[in-house]
Short mmCIF file of C-alpha atoms in Angstrom, two decimals:
data_model
loop_
_atom_site.label_atom_id
_atom_site.label_comp_id
_atom_site.label_asym_id
_atom_site.label_seq_id
_atom_site.Cartn_x
_atom_site.Cartn_y
_atom_site.Cartn_z
CA UNK X 1 27.95 33.98 28.85
CA UNK X 2 25.69 33.21 25.84
CA UNK X 3 21.96 33.39 25.86
CA UNK X 4 20.22 30.97 23.47
CA UNK X 5 17.03 29.18 22.75
CA UNK X 6 16.70 25.41 23.64
CA UNK X 7 14.13 22.78 24.14
CA UNK X 8 13.97 21.78 27.74
CA UNK X 9 12.52 18.62 28.99
CA UNK X 10 10.17 20.03 31.62
CA UNK X 11 8.14 16.81 32.51
CA UNK X 12 8.23 13.16 31.90
CA UNK X 13 5.71 11.42 29.81
CA UNK X 14 4.01 12.13 26.39
CA UNK X 15 6.19 13.87 23.85
CA UNK X 16 3.49 16.48 23.25
CA UNK X 17 3.59 17.61 26.71
CA UNK X 18 7.25 17.03 27.71
CA UNK X 19 9.19 19.91 26.12
CA UNK X 20 9.13 23.68 26.21
CA UNK X 21 11.15 26.04 24.10
CA UNK X 22 12.88 28.50 26.53
CA UNK X 23 15.90 30.90 26.88
CA UNK X 24 18.84 29.41 28.58
CA UNK X 25 22.19 30.85 29.66
CA UNK X 26 25.27 28.96 28.59
CA UNK X 27 28.32 29.10 30.95
CA UNK X 28 31.51 30.91 30.04
CA UNK X 29 33.88 28.87 27.87
CA UNK X 30 36.58 26.78 29.60
CA UNK X 31 40.07 26.69 28.14
CA UNK X 32 39.33 23.47 26.05
CA UNK X 33 35.71 24.34 25.01
CA UNK X 34 34.30 25.38 21.73
CA UNK X 35 30.94 27.12 21.06
CA UNK X 36 28.92 25.84 18.17
CA UNK X 37 26.00 27.56 16.40
CA UNK X 38 23.71 24.57 15.65
CA UNK X 39 21.98 24.00 12.34
CA UNK X 40 20.71 20.52 13.13
CA UNK X 41 20.56 18.06 16.08
CA UNK X 42 19.79 14.36 16.24
CA UNK X 43 17.40 12.02 18.13
CA UNK X 44 18.35 8.89 19.84
CA UNK X 45 16.37 6.28 21.61
CA UNK X 46 18.10 7.21 24.84
CA UNK X 47 16.20 10.55 24.51
CA UNK X 48 12.96 8.65 24.54
CA UNK X 49 14.07 6.70 27.58
CA UNK X 50 14.98 10.00 29.31
CA UNK X 51 11.63 11.59 28.45
CA UNK X 52 9.88 8.59 30.02
CA UNK X 53 12.02 8.90 33.22
CA UNK X 54 13.88 5.69 32.53
CA UNK X 55 17.48 6.87 31.79
CA UNK X 56 19.41 7.19 34.94
CA UNK X 57 22.04 9.46 33.41
CA UNK X 58 19.46 12.23 32.70
CA UNK X 59 20.07 15.49 34.52
CA UNK X 60 17.43 16.77 36.98
CA UNK X 61 14.48 18.40 35.21
CA UNK X 62 14.23 20.86 33.60
CA UNK X 63 17.22 19.93 31.37
CA UNK X 64 18.14 19.92 27.67
CA UNK X 65 18.59 16.51 25.98
CA UNK X 66 20.59 15.74 22.94
CA UNK X 67 23.97 14.16 22.22
CA UNK X 68 25.02 15.32 18.75
CA UNK X 69 24.85 18.46 16.61
CA UNK X 70 25.99 19.79 13.25
CA UNK X 71 26.93 23.46 13.07
CA UNK X 72 29.67 26.05 12.92
CA UNK X 73 32.25 26.89 15.51
CA UNK X 74 31.78 30.54 16.56
CA UNK X 75 34.13 30.84 19.61
CA UNK X 76 36.87 28.81 21.25
CA UNK X 77 38.45 28.62 24.67
CA UNK X 78 41.97 30.00 25.30
CA UNK X 79 43.72 26.59 24.66
CA UNK X 80 42.01 26.00 21.34
CA UNK X 81 43.41 27.16 18.04
CA UNK X 82 41.49 30.27 16.96
CA UNK X 83 41.72 28.97 13.37
CA UNK X 84 38.99 26.49 14.32
CA UNK X 85 36.46 29.34 14.34
CA UNK X 86 34.23 29.07 11.27
CA UNK X 87 34.66 25.38 10.69
CA UNK X 88 31.67 23.34 9.97
CA UNK X 89 31.69 20.34 12.30
CA UNK X 90 29.77 17.40 13.62
CA UNK X 91 30.08 17.23 17.38
CA UNK X 92 29.18 15.28 20.49
CA UNK X 93 27.71 16.98 23.58
CA UNK X 94 26.93 15.40 26.94
CA UNK X 95 23.28 16.49 26.86
CA UNK X 96 22.44 19.98 25.60
CA UNK X 97 22.05 19.18 21.93
CA UNK X 98 18.44 20.46 21.71
CA UNK X 99 19.78 24.04 21.53
CA UNK X 100 20.57 26.73 19.02
CA UNK X 101 24.01 27.08 20.57
CA UNK X 102 26.15 24.24 22.18
CA UNK X 103 29.32 24.23 24.22
CA UNK X 104 31.50 21.11 23.95
CA UNK X 105 35.05 20.12 24.25
CA UNK X 106 37.79 20.42 21.65
CA UNK X 107 38.16 16.60 21.41
CA UNK X 108 34.44 16.07 20.76
CA UNK X 109 34.07 17.24 17.24
CA UNK X 110 35.35 16.51 13.75
CA UNK X 111 35.40 18.90 10.75
CA UNK X 112 33.05 17.88 7.97
CA UNK X 113 33.68 20.52 5.25
CA UNK X 114 30.75 20.16 2.77
CA UNK X 115 29.45 16.87 3.79
CA UNK X 116 25.65 16.43 3.86
CA UNK X 117 24.24 17.69 7.20
CA UNK X 118 22.04 14.65 7.84
CA UNK X 119 24.71 12.09 6.87
CA UNK X 120 27.26 13.81 9.08
CA UNK X 121 24.78 14.04 12.01
CA UNK X 122 24.41 10.22 11.74
CA UNK X 123 27.98 9.74 12.42
CA UNK X 124 28.09 10.97 16.01
CA UNK X 125 26.16 8.89 18.46
CA UNK X 126 24.90 6.08 16.33
CA UNK X 127 27.75 5.36 13.95
CA UNK X 128 30.34 6.02 16.71
CA UNK X 129 28.39 3.52 18.89
CA UNK X 130 28.41 0.97 16.14
CA UNK X 131 32.04 1.57 15.21
CA UNK X 132 33.12 1.13 18.82
CA UNK X 133 31.20 -2.20 19.12
CA UNK X 134 32.48 -3.44 15.77
CA UNK X 135 36.01 -2.20 15.69
CA UNK X 136 37.16 -1.14 19.04
CA UNK X 137 35.88 -2.82 22.15
CA UNK X 138 35.12 -5.92 20.03
CA UNK X 139 36.32 -6.81 16.54
CA UNK X 140 33.90 -8.46 14.12
CA UNK X 141 35.68 -10.71 11.72
CA UNK X 142 35.18 -12.01 8.22
CA UNK X 143 32.94 -15.16 8.21
CA UNK X 144 31.32 -14.55 11.52
CA UNK X 145 27.55 -14.36 12.15
CA UNK X 146 25.90 -11.43 13.85
CA UNK X 147 22.39 -10.80 15.07
CA UNK X 148 21.32 -7.20 14.96
CA UNK X 149 18.29 -6.10 17.00
CA UNK X 150 16.33 -3.04 15.81
CA UNK X 151 18.17 -3.50 12.51
CA UNK X 152 16.36 -0.71 10.59
CA UNK X 153 17.17 1.98 13.21
CA UNK X 154 20.05 4.35 13.33
CA UNK X 155 22.47 2.06 15.11
CA UNK X 156 21.12 -1.02 13.30
CA UNK X 157 21.77 0.63 9.97
CA UNK X 158 25.31 1.58 11.00
CA UNK X 159 26.04 -1.91 12.24
CA UNK X 160 24.78 -3.48 8.90
CA UNK X 161 27.04 -1.22 6.88
CA UNK X 162 30.12 -1.56 9.09
CA UNK X 163 29.76 -5.46 9.36
CA UNK X 164 29.38 -5.73 5.60
CA UNK X 165 32.76 -3.93 5.19
CA UNK X 166 34.24 -6.69 7.53
CA UNK X 167 32.64 -9.63 5.71
CA UNK X 168 30.21 -10.60 8.53
CA UNK X 169 27.11 -12.46 7.82
CA UNK X 170 24.21 -10.49 9.17
CA UNK X 171 20.79 -11.49 10.75
CA UNK X 172 18.69 -8.37 10.79
CA UNK X 173 15.71 -8.38 13.31
CA UNK X 174 12.82 -6.11 12.62
CA UNK X 175 9.12 -5.76 13.14
CA UNK X 176 7.65 -5.30 9.65
CA UNK X 177 8.05 -6.65 6.10
CA UNK X 178 7.69 -3.01 5.01
CA UNK X 179 11.31 -2.65 6.02
CA UNK X 180 12.63 -5.61 4.00
CA UNK X 181 13.68 -3.58 0.93
CA UNK X 182 15.51 -1.05 3.16
CA UNK X 183 17.29 -3.72 5.15
CA UNK X 184 18.53 -5.54 2.04
CA UNK X 185 19.94 -2.38 0.55
CA UNK X 186 21.88 -1.90 3.85
CA UNK X 187 23.43 -5.37 3.60
CA UNK X 188 21.21 -7.67 5.63
CA UNK X 189 21.80 -11.34 4.60
CA UNK X 190 18.84 -12.73 6.68
CA UNK X 191 15.84 -10.86 7.97
CA UNK X 192 13.95 -11.93 11.06
CA UNK X 193 10.43 -10.69 11.65
CA UNK X 194 9.92 -10.95 15.25
CA UNK X 195 6.18 -10.21 14.88
CA UNK X 196 5.66 -13.49 12.95
CA UNK X 197 6.97 -15.89 15.65
CA UNK X 198 9.62 -16.31 18.39
CA UNK X 199 12.57 -14.57 16.93
CA UNK X 200 15.07 -16.94 18.56
CA UNK X 201 13.40 -19.95 16.81
CA UNK X 202 13.45 -18.04 13.57
CA UNK X 203 17.15 -17.18 13.84
CA UNK X 204 17.98 -20.80 14.80
CA UNK X 205 16.16 -21.93 11.70
CA UNK X 206 18.13 -19.55 9.48
CA UNK X 207 21.36 -20.74 11.18
CA UNK X 208 20.76 -24.35 10.02
CA UNK X 209 22.49 -25.94 12.95
CA UNK X 210 25.31 -23.25 13.27
CA UNK X 211 25.64 -20.68 16.11
CA UNK X 212 25.96 -16.92 16.21
CA UNK X 213 29.23 -15.27 16.98
CA UNK X 214 27.93 -11.87 17.93
CA UNK X 215 24.58 -10.32 19.24
CA UNK X 216 24.24 -6.54 19.14
CA UNK X 217 21.30 -6.14 21.66
CA UNK X 218 19.75 -2.79 22.70
CA UNK X 219 16.68 -4.50 24.07
CA UNK X 220 17.84 -6.64 27.05
CA UNK X 221 15.09 -8.06 29.27
CA UNK X 222 13.64 -11.40 27.91
CA UNK X 223 15.90 -11.17 24.92
CA UNK X 224 19.03 -11.61 26.90
CA UNK X 225 18.59 -15.41 27.65
CA UNK X 226 17.45 -16.10 24.09
CA UNK X 227 20.48 -14.36 22.53
CA UNK X 228 22.88 -16.00 24.99
CA UNK X 229 21.56 -19.46 24.00
CA UNK X 230 22.09 -18.69 20.28
CA UNK X 231 25.80 -17.97 20.80
CA UNK X 232 28.45 -20.56 20.09
CA UNK X 233 31.97 -20.85 21.48
CA UNK X 234 33.71 -17.57 21.44
CA UNK X 235 30.40 -15.79 21.10
CA UNK X 236 29.89 -12.23 22.34
CA UNK X 237 26.66 -10.66 23.59
CA UNK X 238 26.93 -6.91 23.47
CA UNK X 239 24.29 -5.06 25.47
CA UNK X 240 23.92 -1.30 24.72
CA UNK X 241 20.35 -0.48 25.86
CA UNK X 242 17.21 -1.55 27.56
CA UNK X 243 14.31 -0.67 25.34
CA UNK X 244 12.19 -3.56 26.54
CA UNK X 245 11.72 -1.54 29.73
CA UNK X 246 10.42 1.48 27.83
CA UNK X 247 6.75 2.18 27.87
CA UNK X 248 5.94 0.09 30.97
CA UNK X 249 3.70 1.87 33.41
CA UNK X 250 4.34 0.05 36.72
CA UNK X 251 7.42 1.89 37.88
CA UNK X 252 9.67 -0.18 40.23
CA UNK X 253 7.65 -3.36 39.60
CA UNK X 254 8.25 -3.19 35.81
CA UNK X 255 11.96 -2.52 36.45
CA UNK X 256 12.24 -5.53 38.75
CA UNK X 257 10.40 -7.70 36.25
CA UNK X 258 12.75 -6.43 33.53
CA UNK X 259 15.78 -7.45 35.63
CA UNK X 260 14.27 -10.77 36.57
CA UNK X 261 13.91 -11.79 32.91
CA UNK X 262 17.60 -11.36 32.42
CA UNK X 263 18.37 -13.78 35.18
CA UNK X 264 21.72 -14.21 37.00
CA UNK X 265 25.10 -14.69 35.27
CA UNK X 266 27.72 -16.78 36.96
CA UNK X 267 31.22 -15.90 35.80
CA UNK X 268 32.51 -19.42 35.88
CA UNK X 269 29.78 -20.35 33.42
CA UNK X 270 31.07 -17.73 31.02
CA UNK X 271 34.50 -19.40 31.21
CA UNK X 272 33.21 -22.90 30.75
CA UNK X 273 31.15 -21.99 27.77
CA UNK X 274 33.66 -19.56 26.34
CA UNK X 275 31.20 -16.80 25.94
CA UNK X 276 31.40 -13.13 26.79
CA UNK X 277 29.08 -10.35 27.76
CA UNK X 278 30.03 -6.75 27.01
CA UNK X 279 28.13 -3.80 28.28
CA UNK X 280 28.39 -0.55 26.28
CA UNK X 281 27.50 2.90 27.67
CA UNK X 282 28.91 5.52 25.34
CA UNK X 283 28.26 8.29 27.88
CA UNK X 284 30.65 6.55 30.23
CA UNK X 285 33.26 5.99 27.46
CA UNK X 286 32.98 9.66 26.61
CA UNK X 287 33.43 10.67 30.33
CA UNK X 288 36.39 8.49 31.01
CA UNK X 289 38.12 7.87 27.62
CA UNK X 290 37.20 10.90 25.35
CA UNK X 291 40.14 9.97 22.99
CA UNK X 292 38.31 6.83 22.06
CA UNK X 293 35.25 8.86 20.91
CA UNK X 294 37.50 11.17 18.97
CA UNK X 295 39.19 8.25 17.30
CA UNK X 296 35.96 6.61 16.26
CA UNK X 297 34.45 9.85 15.03
CA UNK X 298 37.45 10.77 12.93
CA UNK X 299 37.63 7.22 11.43
CA UNK X 300 33.94 7.47 10.34
CA UNK X 301 34.36 10.85 8.75
CA UNK X 302 37.04 9.31 6.72
CA UNK X 303 34.91 6.35 5.73
CA UNK X 304 32.08 8.72 4.74
CA UNK X 305 34.38 10.81 2.64
CA UNK X 306 35.60 7.72 1.02
CA UNK X 307 32.03 6.58 0.25
CA UNK X 308 32.55 3.34 2.21
CA UNK X 309 29.53 3.96 4.34
CA UNK X 310 26.17 5.57 3.48
CA UNK X 311 24.39 6.98 6.51
CA UNK X 312 20.61 6.99 6.13
CA UNK X 313 18.38 9.81 7.34
CA UNK X 314 15.10 8.31 8.11
CA UNK X 315 13.27 11.58 8.84
CA UNK X 316 13.99 15.30 8.87
CA UNK X 317 11.80 17.59 11.14
CA UNK X 318 11.81 21.19 11.87
CA UNK X 319 12.27 22.45 15.35
CA UNK X 320 8.51 23.07 15.81
CA UNK X 321 8.04 19.31 15.08
CA UNK X 322 10.18 18.01 17.90
CA UNK X 323 7.31 16.34 19.69
CA UNK X 324 6.13 14.69 16.54
CA UNK X 325 9.67 13.42 15.79
CA UNK X 326 10.00 12.01 19.39
CA UNK X 327 6.72 10.17 19.16
CA UNK X 328 7.64 8.66 15.82
CA UNK X 329 11.03 7.43 17.09
CA UNK X 330 9.26 5.84 20.10
CA UNK X 331 6.68 4.08 17.81
CA UNK X 332 9.35 1.92 16.27
CA UNK X 333 8.12 2.71 12.75
CA UNK X 334 11.19 4.71 11.79
CA UNK X 335 14.28 3.66 9.82
CA UNK X 336 17.75 5.25 9.89
CA UNK X 337 18.42 8.53 11.80
CA UNK X 338 15.92 11.33 12.77
CA UNK X 339 17.25 14.85 12.61
CA UNK X 340 15.73 18.12 13.74
CA UNK X 341 16.68 21.37 11.95
CA UNK X 342 16.33 24.78 13.53
CA UNK X 343 13.81 27.05 11.75
CA UNK X 344 15.27 30.40 10.68
#
């Protein structure tokens, strides 16, 4: 067993009160495990949802959040090639990432050689999620039109870059004109400021009578019906989050209202309109089809090495600033990926 330091989520609520740095014991390595000495870990909006008690996959408290790390392999299970020890890698973990040492499976990492830590860290959860939605479970094609919610965030940035590679016309939804220059450099063709009017009306105006082919939606709630109405024949609505539920204080009542806003989908209606709804939960994909995660991550490392993608680190924090980083991510002011490095 390995003793290490980790940030545990000890209570739900404000970031400043939610975490405690404690000693934890990692279990013995299983045959297909690797142990990684972590230099940096990433933040994802699912972490914010978990901190607020709104992410159903979260383990019982106290627990260690975190889905991705960059570090060096220091030990391997008996079925893993010992030559892997010493390799610098980006890796997935099913929780546990906010730790100085992490155990994960041999299929859950990719060697990164001398790639930049922050850029490599971006590849794991956010770029893999985007790649899965653009190239695996759904293929975005040249000439199609796609709406990207939270376009300046980590997954939004990844979607913009990957969709540009595929020749897709992008409609980037964001809150502030301060993000305009950033979004244009990432490949946004049209920028929709949802704080300046009903975003669906603004998108429709930009479409000039045409329809969307794809919506990448991590918001859900009231946005579901609006996005569905914007889709044309063959359109796909891809749901991969429920951020509209975050921050609401009324417990089950807020949850029921969130669900009510989405309405009821009748399957025959999807067929008659030739529209699709795809749900994406990368934890479930990782649990049941880990080879898919491995494939997506390996493809992205190749794209990064070939300079075909340019992951953006929107903020770098030290481990003592974890609460500050969490609060900033929750605020919606950030762009790109937020990473946390362990202080030496």
